[in-house]
Amino acid sequence: MTDPASPRARRLVVHTRETPHIEDVLAYADPAHPLVWQRRGDGFVGIGMITALEVGGRRPEPEEGTRAAALAEAWRAVADAADVRDEVGLPGTGLVGFGALAFADGSASTSTIIVPRAVVGRRDGRSWVTTVRWADAAEPATAPEPRAFGPYWSATLGPGVLDAPGYQAAVRAALAAIGEGEVSKVVLARDLVGTVPAGADVRRLVRALASGYPDVWTFAVDGLVGASPETLVTVTGGTVTARVLAGTASRGADADADTRASLDLATSAKDQDEHQYAVRSVLASLRPHTTALASGETPFTLKLPNVWHLATDIEGELSYGASALELVGALHPTAAVAGSPTPAALAAIERLEPFDRGRYAGPVGWIDAAGDGEWAIALRCAQFGPSARTDGHSWQLERTRQVIAHAGAGIVAGSDPESELLETRVKFRPIVDALA
């Protein structure tokens, strides 16, 4: 665990004040390195960085437990020492850390919690500004100001390490492993790589995703930008909720075709099996931490602009004061992004995917001083460099900035390699369209 400001030895002073209505919080974010959590027009952005908690990558790995557990412990120390004055009292006010964790604890990418110097937010018709400083530092002299958006830009994307034929070959290898009883389900991803102009205003990508997919979580943390439909876990005042998505179908070209696509998904034995693996993994992970836990008896079909998903909502009451980050550690990786059984699925992923996923399909979200927070799974996303590539390639960054995106599909008995490839193309669409 590293932290250049040594938060264990210093105390943060945090003050949240209500402000007049803020129409566009995104305008306050850093154009090159935005910190954003947004949904349905509400959300908040971080400005600057006062400190960061990091594990993995070039940082030391935790001696015991997962990266999420190590970050949860470090965050608790920071929060316990902080002097927080919150005059608003809404989710996202007070002390807030923005987090993005790598998919695998052995990843070359770091897992991080960033504490910004200021937060600008709006929720339920109210707006606020939070300032954060060290106790031995002076109050900020000026309030945050919005910044004009830079010019439009586009990315150049192409096949990555695993191209389309390679992906289909990986799916066939996964089906062989399933047939041999090694694993019941494995989620395989492929990658696209490319560049964007140096100095590109990344907020434009955030805005495009938020406008096109307003009902999902739009996020930007440490160069990871995306729009995820899947809530990993939300913790609010002792209540925990989660939404499981597994099983996917493309939207139909017209109303009749769309209805058929939804019905076919709802009645697909293959997709129902895939979904139940994911639901069972979440319930099993949450059960030790809850006194009451309930889920829908049958999944419902969730409509997004580009796909239908099978979805199940889960809700429970925490049995002790677990933080959102502790539950992230208990839940990740779910069967929806890894497979089942988890250890065998992770081994298959490591064998069949010729790249490090980085933060793709890892937890992304925020946590506050009480341990409450909202965390999604980093899907429909792209990682901006220089940390985007982790396979040793060098890049010329003078005129461009690298970007890498991933999309995956759940492979179970009966999966078809061509159909799974098409599913990844559909899942790439949100981020590819926004980058274009």
Short mmCIF file of C-alpha atoms in Angstrom, two decimals:
data_model
loop_
_atom_site.label_atom_id
_atom_site.label_comp_id
_atom_site.label_asym_id
_atom_site.label_seq_id
_atom_site.Cartn_x
_atom_site.Cartn_y
_atom_site.Cartn_z
CA MET A 1 0.00 0.00 0.00
CA THR A 2 1.45 3.35 -0.98
CA ASP A 3 0.34 6.85 -0.33
CA PRO A 4 2.65 9.80 -0.91
CA ALA A 5 0.74 11.96 1.55
CA SER A 6 0.82 9.33 4.35
CA PRO A 7 -2.87 9.65 5.31
CA ARG A 8 -2.42 7.45 8.35
CA ALA A 9 -0.17 10.15 9.82
CA ARG A 10 -2.22 13.15 8.71
CA ARG A 11 -5.83 14.19 9.08
CA LEU A 12 -8.16 15.28 6.30
CA VAL A 13 -10.61 18.13 6.86
CA VAL A 14 -13.74 17.80 4.72
CA HIS A 15 -16.55 20.32 4.33
CA THR A 16 -19.69 19.89 2.19
CA ARG A 17 -21.84 22.96 1.53
CA GLU A 18 -25.09 23.22 -0.38
CA THR A 19 -24.91 25.48 -3.43
CA PRO A 20 -27.35 26.97 -5.93
CA HIS A 21 -28.47 24.57 -8.65
CA ILE A 22 -25.64 23.18 -10.80
CA GLU A 23 -26.91 22.18 -14.23
CA ASP A 24 -23.87 20.28 -15.53
CA VAL A 25 -21.47 18.80 -12.97
CA LEU A 26 -19.38 17.29 -15.77
CA ALA A 27 -18.21 20.77 -16.79
CA TYR A 28 -16.24 20.95 -13.52
CA ALA A 29 -14.22 17.78 -14.17
CA ASP A 30 -10.63 17.71 -15.43
CA PRO A 31 -10.73 17.46 -19.25
CA ALA A 32 -7.81 15.02 -19.53
CA HIS A 33 -8.32 12.99 -16.33
CA PRO A 34 -11.96 13.25 -15.24
CA LEU A 35 -13.29 11.69 -12.04
CA VAL A 36 -17.00 11.03 -12.60
CA TRP A 37 -19.90 9.00 -11.20
CA GLN A 38 -23.22 9.77 -12.90
CA ARG A 39 -26.63 8.29 -13.65
CA ARG A 40 -29.87 9.80 -14.98
CA GLY A 41 -28.37 13.29 -14.81
CA ASP A 42 -27.45 13.06 -11.12
CA GLY A 43 -23.98 12.37 -9.82
CA PHE A 44 -20.74 14.03 -8.85
CA VAL A 45 -17.26 14.74 -10.15
CA GLY A 46 -13.93 14.97 -8.40
CA ILE A 47 -11.48 17.80 -9.02
CA GLY A 48 -7.77 17.29 -8.51
CA MET A 49 -6.26 14.72 -6.15
CA ILE A 50 -5.27 15.21 -2.55
CA THR A 51 -4.18 11.60 -2.00
CA ALA A 52 -4.52 8.10 -3.42
CA LEU A 53 -4.46 4.62 -1.97
CA GLU A 54 -2.92 2.07 -4.33
CA VAL A 55 -2.05 -1.63 -4.41
CA GLY A 56 -0.80 -3.91 -7.16
CA GLY A 57 0.93 -3.14 -10.40
CA ARG A 58 4.26 -1.64 -9.41
CA ARG A 59 2.95 -1.21 -5.88
CA PRO A 60 3.34 -3.89 -3.19
CA GLU A 61 0.62 -6.52 -3.14
CA PRO A 62 -1.17 -7.06 0.22
CA GLU A 63 0.55 -9.67 2.35
CA GLU A 64 -2.78 -11.38 3.01
CA GLY A 65 -6.22 -11.18 1.43
CA THR A 66 -7.36 -9.38 -1.68
CA ARG A 67 -6.61 -5.92 -2.99
CA ALA A 68 -10.17 -4.89 -2.13
CA ALA A 69 -9.63 -5.97 1.48
CA ALA A 70 -6.35 -4.04 1.67
CA LEU A 71 -7.99 -0.93 0.24
CA ALA A 72 -10.95 -1.31 2.62
CA GLU A 73 -8.60 -1.38 5.60
CA ALA A 74 -6.61 1.62 4.37
CA TRP A 75 -9.79 3.56 3.57
CA ARG A 76 -11.20 2.91 7.05
CA ALA A 77 -8.02 4.39 8.56
CA VAL A 78 -8.32 7.49 6.39
CA ALA A 79 -12.03 7.93 7.14
CA ASP A 80 -11.63 7.35 10.88
CA ALA A 81 -9.03 10.11 11.07
CA ALA A 82 -10.96 12.60 8.94
CA ASP A 83 -12.81 15.61 10.31
CA VAL A 84 -16.00 15.66 8.20
CA ARG A 85 -18.57 18.45 8.23
CA ASP A 86 -21.45 17.56 5.93
CA GLU A 87 -24.26 20.11 5.65
CA VAL A 88 -26.14 18.20 2.93
CA GLY A 89 -26.24 14.54 3.97
CA LEU A 90 -26.91 12.89 0.61
CA PRO A 91 -25.14 9.90 -0.95
CA GLY A 92 -21.92 11.29 -2.39
CA THR A 93 -21.47 14.13 0.11
CA GLY A 94 -18.82 14.34 2.81
CA LEU A 95 -15.57 12.44 2.33
CA VAL A 96 -15.66 10.45 -0.94
CA GLY A 97 -13.10 8.25 -2.64
CA PHE A 98 -13.37 7.24 -6.31
CA GLY A 99 -12.18 3.68 -6.92
CA ALA A 100 -11.16 1.42 -9.79
CA LEU A 101 -9.84 -2.06 -9.09
CA ALA A 102 -8.11 -4.50 -11.42
CA PHE A 103 -10.03 -7.61 -12.44
CA ALA A 104 -7.32 -9.93 -11.09
CA ASP A 105 -5.18 -9.44 -8.00
CA GLY A 106 -2.15 -10.46 -10.08
CA SER A 107 -2.78 -7.80 -12.74
CA ALA A 108 -0.07 -5.39 -13.78
CA SER A 109 -2.65 -2.60 -13.39
CA THR A 110 -2.98 -0.89 -10.04
CA SER A 111 -6.12 -0.89 -7.91
CA THR A 112 -6.72 2.58 -6.52
CA ILE A 113 -8.91 4.83 -4.41
CA ILE A 114 -8.54 8.52 -5.31
CA VAL A 115 -9.54 11.29 -2.91
CA PRO A 116 -10.06 14.54 -4.85
CA ARG A 117 -9.41 18.03 -3.52
CA ALA A 118 -12.99 19.00 -4.30
CA VAL A 119 -16.25 17.36 -5.35
CA VAL A 120 -19.13 19.00 -7.21
CA GLY A 121 -22.41 17.08 -7.20
CA ARG A 122 -26.16 17.10 -7.64
CA ARG A 123 -28.83 14.64 -6.54
CA ASP A 124 -32.58 14.80 -5.92
CA GLY A 125 -32.73 18.45 -6.97
CA ARG A 126 -29.95 19.58 -4.63
CA SER A 127 -26.40 20.62 -5.48
CA TRP A 128 -23.26 20.77 -3.38
CA VAL A 129 -19.54 21.43 -3.27
CA THR A 130 -17.16 19.48 -1.03
CA THR A 131 -13.65 20.71 -0.26
CA VAL A 132 -10.92 18.46 1.12
CA ARG A 133 -7.64 19.60 2.66
CA TRP A 134 -5.03 18.41 5.09
CA ALA A 135 -5.52 19.74 8.60
CA ASP A 136 -2.26 21.71 8.40
CA ALA A 137 -3.25 23.37 5.10
CA ALA A 138 -5.22 26.54 4.54
CA GLU A 139 -8.83 26.63 3.28
CA PRO A 140 -9.08 26.75 -0.54
CA ALA A 141 -9.02 30.35 -1.68
CA THR A 142 -11.47 29.88 -4.56
CA ALA A 143 -14.46 27.73 -5.34
CA PRO A 144 -14.34 25.21 -8.21
CA GLU A 145 -15.19 26.68 -11.60
CA PRO A 146 -16.58 24.98 -14.72
CA ARG A 147 -14.30 24.60 -17.72
CA ALA A 148 -15.29 24.97 -21.36
CA PHE A 149 -15.36 21.68 -23.28
CA GLY A 150 -12.58 21.10 -25.79
CA PRO A 151 -13.18 20.33 -29.48
CA TYR A 152 -14.76 17.10 -30.67
CA TRP A 153 -12.38 14.25 -31.42
CA SER A 154 -12.48 10.61 -32.47
CA ALA A 155 -10.44 7.50 -31.81
CA THR A 156 -8.84 5.07 -34.23
CA LEU A 157 -9.55 1.48 -33.11
CA GLY A 158 -8.56 -1.90 -34.47
CA PRO A 159 -8.16 -5.54 -33.43
CA GLY A 160 -6.10 -6.16 -30.35
CA VAL A 161 -4.12 -9.16 -29.18
CA LEU A 162 -7.14 -11.46 -29.64
CA ASP A 163 -8.72 -10.92 -33.06
CA ALA A 164 -12.04 -12.39 -34.23
CA PRO A 165 -10.69 -15.79 -35.39
CA GLY A 166 -8.59 -16.04 -32.25
CA TYR A 167 -11.62 -15.32 -30.11
CA GLN A 168 -13.66 -18.05 -31.76
CA ALA A 169 -10.77 -20.47 -31.21
CA ALA A 170 -10.72 -19.47 -27.52
CA VAL A 171 -14.47 -20.13 -27.28
CA ARG A 172 -13.98 -23.59 -28.77
CA ALA A 173 -11.24 -24.28 -26.21
CA ALA A 174 -13.59 -23.12 -23.44
CA LEU A 175 -16.31 -25.46 -24.72
CA ALA A 176 -13.82 -28.32 -24.62
CA ALA A 177 -13.01 -27.48 -21.00
CA ILE A 178 -16.73 -27.43 -20.20
CA GLY A 179 -17.21 -30.78 -21.93
CA GLU A 180 -14.40 -32.27 -19.85
CA GLY A 181 -16.02 -31.06 -16.64
CA GLU A 182 -13.26 -28.59 -15.82
CA VAL A 183 -15.67 -25.66 -15.57
CA SER A 184 -19.41 -25.03 -15.93
CA LYS A 185 -19.17 -21.49 -17.29
CA VAL A 186 -16.30 -19.24 -18.32
CA VAL A 187 -16.48 -15.62 -19.46
CA LEU A 188 -14.05 -14.86 -22.27
CA ALA A 189 -13.14 -11.35 -23.42
CA ARG A 190 -11.39 -9.92 -26.45
CA ASP A 191 -9.76 -6.53 -26.95
CA LEU A 192 -9.65 -3.55 -29.28
CA VAL A 193 -6.73 -1.11 -29.21
CA GLY A 194 -6.23 2.32 -30.65
CA THR A 195 -5.29 5.94 -30.10
CA VAL A 196 -6.94 9.29 -29.46
CA PRO A 197 -5.40 12.73 -30.05
CA ALA A 198 -3.14 13.95 -27.27
CA GLY A 199 -4.98 16.56 -25.23
CA ALA A 200 -8.41 15.14 -26.12
CA ASP A 201 -11.15 16.31 -23.74
CA VAL A 202 -12.18 12.93 -22.29
CA ARG A 203 -15.31 14.52 -20.81
CA ARG A 204 -16.76 14.38 -24.31
CA LEU A 205 -16.64 10.58 -24.16
CA VAL A 206 -18.27 10.64 -20.73
CA ARG A 207 -21.03 12.92 -22.03
CA ALA A 208 -21.65 10.75 -25.10
CA LEU A 209 -22.03 7.65 -22.91
CA ALA A 210 -24.26 9.41 -20.38
CA SER A 211 -26.49 10.77 -23.16
CA GLY A 212 -26.76 7.49 -25.01
CA TYR A 213 -27.17 5.27 -21.93
CA PRO A 214 -28.76 7.43 -19.22
CA ASP A 215 -30.07 4.51 -17.14
CA VAL A 216 -26.66 2.96 -16.43
CA TRP A 217 -23.69 4.07 -14.36
CA THR A 218 -21.39 6.38 -16.30
CA PHE A 219 -17.94 6.53 -14.71
CA ALA A 220 -14.45 7.88 -15.16
CA VAL A 221 -11.72 6.93 -12.68
CA ASP A 222 -7.97 7.07 -13.28
CA GLY A 223 -8.31 6.84 -17.06
CA LEU A 224 -11.01 4.14 -17.01
CA VAL A 225 -14.14 5.47 -18.73
CA GLY A 226 -17.35 3.59 -19.39
CA ALA A 227 -21.08 3.06 -18.93
CA SER A 228 -21.90 -0.06 -16.95
CA PRO A 229 -25.39 -1.57 -16.69
CA GLU A 230 -24.36 -3.92 -13.88
CA THR A 231 -24.41 -2.82 -10.24
CA LEU A 232 -21.99 -4.95 -8.26
CA VAL A 233 -23.14 -3.68 -4.86
CA THR A 234 -24.72 -0.63 -3.24
CA VAL A 235 -24.53 -0.08 0.52
CA THR A 236 -26.72 2.56 2.16
CA GLY A 237 -27.35 2.73 5.91
CA GLY A 238 -27.08 -1.00 6.53
CA THR A 239 -28.97 -2.10 3.40
CA VAL A 240 -27.19 -3.86 0.56
CA THR A 241 -28.51 -4.19 -2.98
CA ALA A 242 -27.12 -5.70 -6.17
CA ARG A 243 -28.29 -6.26 -9.73
CA VAL A 244 -27.11 -9.35 -11.59
CA LEU A 245 -26.95 -9.30 -15.40
CA ALA A 246 -26.13 -12.44 -17.37
CA GLY A 247 -27.69 -13.59 -20.60
CA THR A 248 -27.74 -11.20 -23.55
CA ALA A 249 -29.60 -10.70 -26.82
CA SER A 250 -29.28 -7.99 -29.45
CA ARG A 251 -32.16 -5.54 -29.84
CA GLY A 252 -34.47 -6.20 -32.78
CA ALA A 253 -34.48 -4.06 -35.91
CA ASP A 254 -38.17 -3.17 -35.45
CA ALA A 255 -40.82 -3.46 -32.73
CA ASP A 256 -41.89 -7.01 -33.66
CA ALA A 257 -38.33 -8.26 -33.94
CA ASP A 258 -37.45 -6.58 -30.65
CA THR A 259 -40.35 -8.30 -28.88
CA ARG A 260 -39.23 -11.64 -30.31
CA ALA A 261 -35.66 -11.02 -29.17
CA SER A 262 -36.83 -10.31 -25.63
CA LEU A 263 -39.07 -13.39 -25.57
CA ASP A 264 -36.38 -15.64 -27.02
CA LEU A 265 -33.95 -14.46 -24.34
CA ALA A 266 -36.48 -15.01 -21.54
CA THR A 267 -37.15 -18.58 -22.73
CA SER A 268 -33.59 -19.55 -23.68
CA ALA A 269 -32.40 -22.51 -21.59
CA LYS A 270 -28.77 -21.62 -22.34
CA ASP A 271 -29.17 -18.00 -21.17
CA GLN A 272 -31.25 -19.00 -18.14
CA ASP A 273 -28.49 -21.41 -17.07
CA GLU A 274 -25.86 -18.71 -17.53
CA HIS A 275 -27.95 -16.28 -15.49
CA GLN A 276 -28.51 -18.69 -12.61
CA TYR A 277 -24.77 -19.32 -12.26
CA ALA A 278 -24.33 -15.57 -11.76
CA VAL A 279 -27.23 -15.18 -9.31
CA ARG A 280 -26.07 -18.10 -7.17
CA SER A 281 -22.54 -16.71 -6.97
CA VAL A 282 -23.79 -13.32 -5.69
CA LEU A 283 -26.17 -14.86 -3.15
CA ALA A 284 -23.44 -17.18 -1.85
CA SER A 285 -21.02 -14.27 -1.45
CA LEU A 286 -23.51 -11.97 0.32
CA ARG A 287 -25.14 -14.54 2.61
CA PRO A 288 -22.36 -14.57 5.27
CA HIS A 289 -22.65 -10.77 5.59
CA THR A 290 -26.43 -10.43 5.88
CA THR A 291 -29.27 -11.28 8.26
CA ALA A 292 -31.89 -11.22 5.51
CA LEU A 293 -31.35 -11.68 1.79
CA ALA A 294 -33.90 -11.91 -1.01
CA SER A 295 -33.84 -12.11 -4.80
CA GLY A 296 -36.42 -12.33 -7.54
CA GLU A 297 -37.64 -15.86 -8.23
CA THR A 298 -37.24 -15.45 -11.98
CA PRO A 299 -35.12 -12.96 -13.95
CA PHE A 300 -36.68 -10.08 -15.84
CA THR A 301 -35.58 -8.74 -19.22
CA LEU A 302 -33.77 -5.41 -18.96
CA LYS A 303 -33.93 -3.21 -22.06
CA LEU A 304 -30.91 -1.12 -22.97
CA PRO A 305 -30.41 0.88 -26.17
CA ASN A 306 -28.30 -1.88 -27.78
CA VAL A 307 -29.17 -5.15 -25.97
CA TRP A 308 -31.59 -7.07 -23.79
CA HIS A 309 -30.21 -8.61 -20.61
CA LEU A 310 -31.63 -11.12 -18.17
CA ALA A 311 -31.57 -9.34 -14.79
CA THR A 312 -32.22 -10.18 -11.14
CA ASP A 313 -32.30 -7.69 -8.26
CA ILE A 314 -31.01 -8.74 -4.83
CA GLU A 315 -31.53 -6.95 -1.50
CA GLY A 316 -30.45 -7.69 2.06
CA GLU A 317 -29.74 -6.27 5.49
CA LEU A 318 -26.14 -6.28 6.69
CA SER A 319 -25.46 -8.28 9.82
CA TYR A 320 -22.52 -6.08 10.88
CA GLY A 321 -20.91 -2.85 9.81
CA ALA A 322 -19.36 -4.10 6.57
CA SER A 323 -18.32 -1.36 4.18
CA ALA A 324 -19.09 -1.28 0.49
CA LEU A 325 -15.44 -2.05 -0.24
CA GLU A 326 -15.48 -5.11 2.02
CA LEU A 327 -18.50 -6.41 0.13
CA VAL A 328 -16.76 -5.66 -3.17
CA GLY A 329 -14.00 -7.95 -1.97
CA ALA A 330 -16.49 -10.65 -1.04
CA LEU A 331 -18.40 -10.46 -4.33
CA HIS A 332 -15.70 -9.97 -6.96
CA PRO A 333 -15.36 -11.70 -9.33
CA THR A 334 -18.94 -12.83 -9.85
CA ALA A 335 -19.90 -15.62 -12.24
CA ALA A 336 -21.22 -12.90 -14.58
CA VAL A 337 -17.67 -11.78 -15.40
CA ALA A 338 -15.56 -14.84 -14.50
CA GLY A 339 -17.59 -18.05 -14.57
CA SER A 340 -18.30 -21.01 -12.33
CA PRO A 341 -16.79 -22.49 -10.29
CA THR A 342 -14.75 -19.34 -9.81
CA PRO A 343 -11.23 -20.79 -9.28
CA ALA A 344 -11.53 -23.03 -12.35
CA ALA A 345 -13.03 -20.20 -14.42
CA LEU A 346 -10.20 -17.82 -13.47
CA ALA A 347 -7.64 -20.46 -14.40
CA ALA A 348 -9.33 -20.93 -17.78
CA ILE A 349 -9.39 -17.16 -18.39
CA GLU A 350 -5.68 -16.90 -17.62
CA ARG A 351 -4.97 -19.76 -20.02
CA LEU A 352 -7.26 -18.69 -22.88
CA GLU A 353 -7.02 -14.87 -22.86
CA PRO A 354 -3.60 -13.76 -24.17
CA PHE A 355 -3.67 -10.43 -22.31
CA ASP A 356 -4.04 -8.84 -18.92
CA ARG A 357 -7.62 -7.56 -18.54
CA GLY A 358 -6.42 -4.68 -16.40
CA ARG A 359 -9.45 -3.03 -14.84
CA TYR A 360 -11.95 -4.35 -17.39
CA ALA A 361 -14.68 -6.29 -15.52
CA GLY A 362 -13.22 -5.14 -12.20
CA PRO A 363 -15.07 -3.09 -9.57
CA VAL A 364 -15.48 0.66 -10.15
CA GLY A 365 -17.35 3.11 -7.93
CA TRP A 366 -17.12 5.24 -4.82
CA ILE A 367 -17.09 4.98 -1.02
CA ASP A 368 -17.77 7.52 1.72
CA ALA A 369 -16.61 8.01 5.30
CA ALA A 370 -19.36 5.74 6.69
CA GLY A 371 -18.38 2.93 4.32
CA ASP A 372 -21.48 3.40 2.17
CA GLY A 373 -21.09 3.55 -1.58
CA GLU A 374 -22.08 2.41 -5.04
CA TRP A 375 -19.97 -0.01 -7.08
CA ALA A 376 -20.52 -1.29 -10.59
CA ILE A 377 -18.65 -3.79 -12.74
CA ALA A 378 -16.43 -1.99 -15.25
CA LEU A 379 -18.12 -3.00 -18.50
CA ARG A 380 -18.69 -1.13 -21.81
CA CYS A 381 -15.50 0.75 -20.99
CA ALA A 382 -12.05 1.77 -22.22
CA GLN A 383 -8.80 2.42 -20.38
CA PHE A 384 -6.80 5.47 -21.48
CA GLY A 385 -2.99 5.29 -21.38
CA PRO A 386 -0.24 5.36 -20.59
CA SER A 387 -1.43 2.56 -18.27
CA ALA A 388 -3.77 1.17 -20.92
CA ARG A 389 -1.27 -1.37 -22.27
CA THR A 390 0.37 -3.76 -19.83
CA ASP A 391 2.16 -6.12 -22.24
CA GLY A 392 5.42 -4.23 -22.55
CA HIS A 393 4.73 -2.37 -25.81
CA SER A 394 6.08 1.16 -26.01
CA TRP A 395 3.96 3.98 -27.38
CA GLN A 396 4.65 7.35 -28.92
CA LEU A 397 2.61 9.70 -26.77
CA GLU A 398 3.64 13.04 -28.24
CA ARG A 399 0.69 13.27 -30.66
CA THR A 400 -1.63 10.51 -29.45
CA ARG A 401 -2.88 8.83 -26.31
CA GLN A 402 -3.46 5.07 -26.28
CA VAL A 403 -6.78 3.45 -25.47
CA ILE A 404 -7.82 -0.17 -25.03
CA ALA A 405 -11.33 -1.62 -24.74
CA HIS A 406 -12.62 -5.09 -23.90
CA ALA A 407 -15.89 -6.97 -24.27
CA GLY A 408 -16.75 -10.51 -23.26
CA ALA A 409 -19.37 -13.23 -23.37
CA GLY A 410 -20.34 -16.04 -21.03
CA ILE A 411 -19.54 -19.47 -22.45
CA VAL A 412 -21.64 -22.42 -21.27
CA ALA A 413 -22.55 -25.80 -22.74
CA GLY A 414 -24.37 -25.13 -26.00
CA SER A 415 -22.60 -21.84 -26.76
CA ASP A 416 -21.79 -21.18 -30.40
CA PRO A 417 -18.43 -19.49 -31.20
CA GLU A 418 -19.87 -17.29 -33.95
CA SER A 419 -22.82 -16.20 -31.78
CA GLU A 420 -20.49 -15.36 -28.88
CA LEU A 421 -18.31 -13.28 -31.20
CA LEU A 422 -21.40 -11.38 -32.35
CA GLU A 423 -22.34 -10.80 -28.70
CA THR A 424 -18.98 -9.14 -28.04
CA ARG A 425 -19.53 -6.89 -31.07
CA VAL A 426 -22.86 -5.77 -29.63
CA LYS A 427 -21.25 -5.14 -26.25
CA PHE A 428 -18.44 -3.13 -27.86
CA ARG A 429 -20.99 -0.85 -29.51
CA PRO A 430 -21.52 1.69 -26.68
CA ILE A 431 -17.86 2.49 -26.23
CA VAL A 432 -16.92 2.18 -29.93
CA ASP A 433 -19.77 4.46 -31.02
CA ALA A 434 -18.89 7.00 -28.33
CA LEU A 435 -15.21 6.96 -29.28
CA ALA A 436 -16.17 7.55 -32.91
#
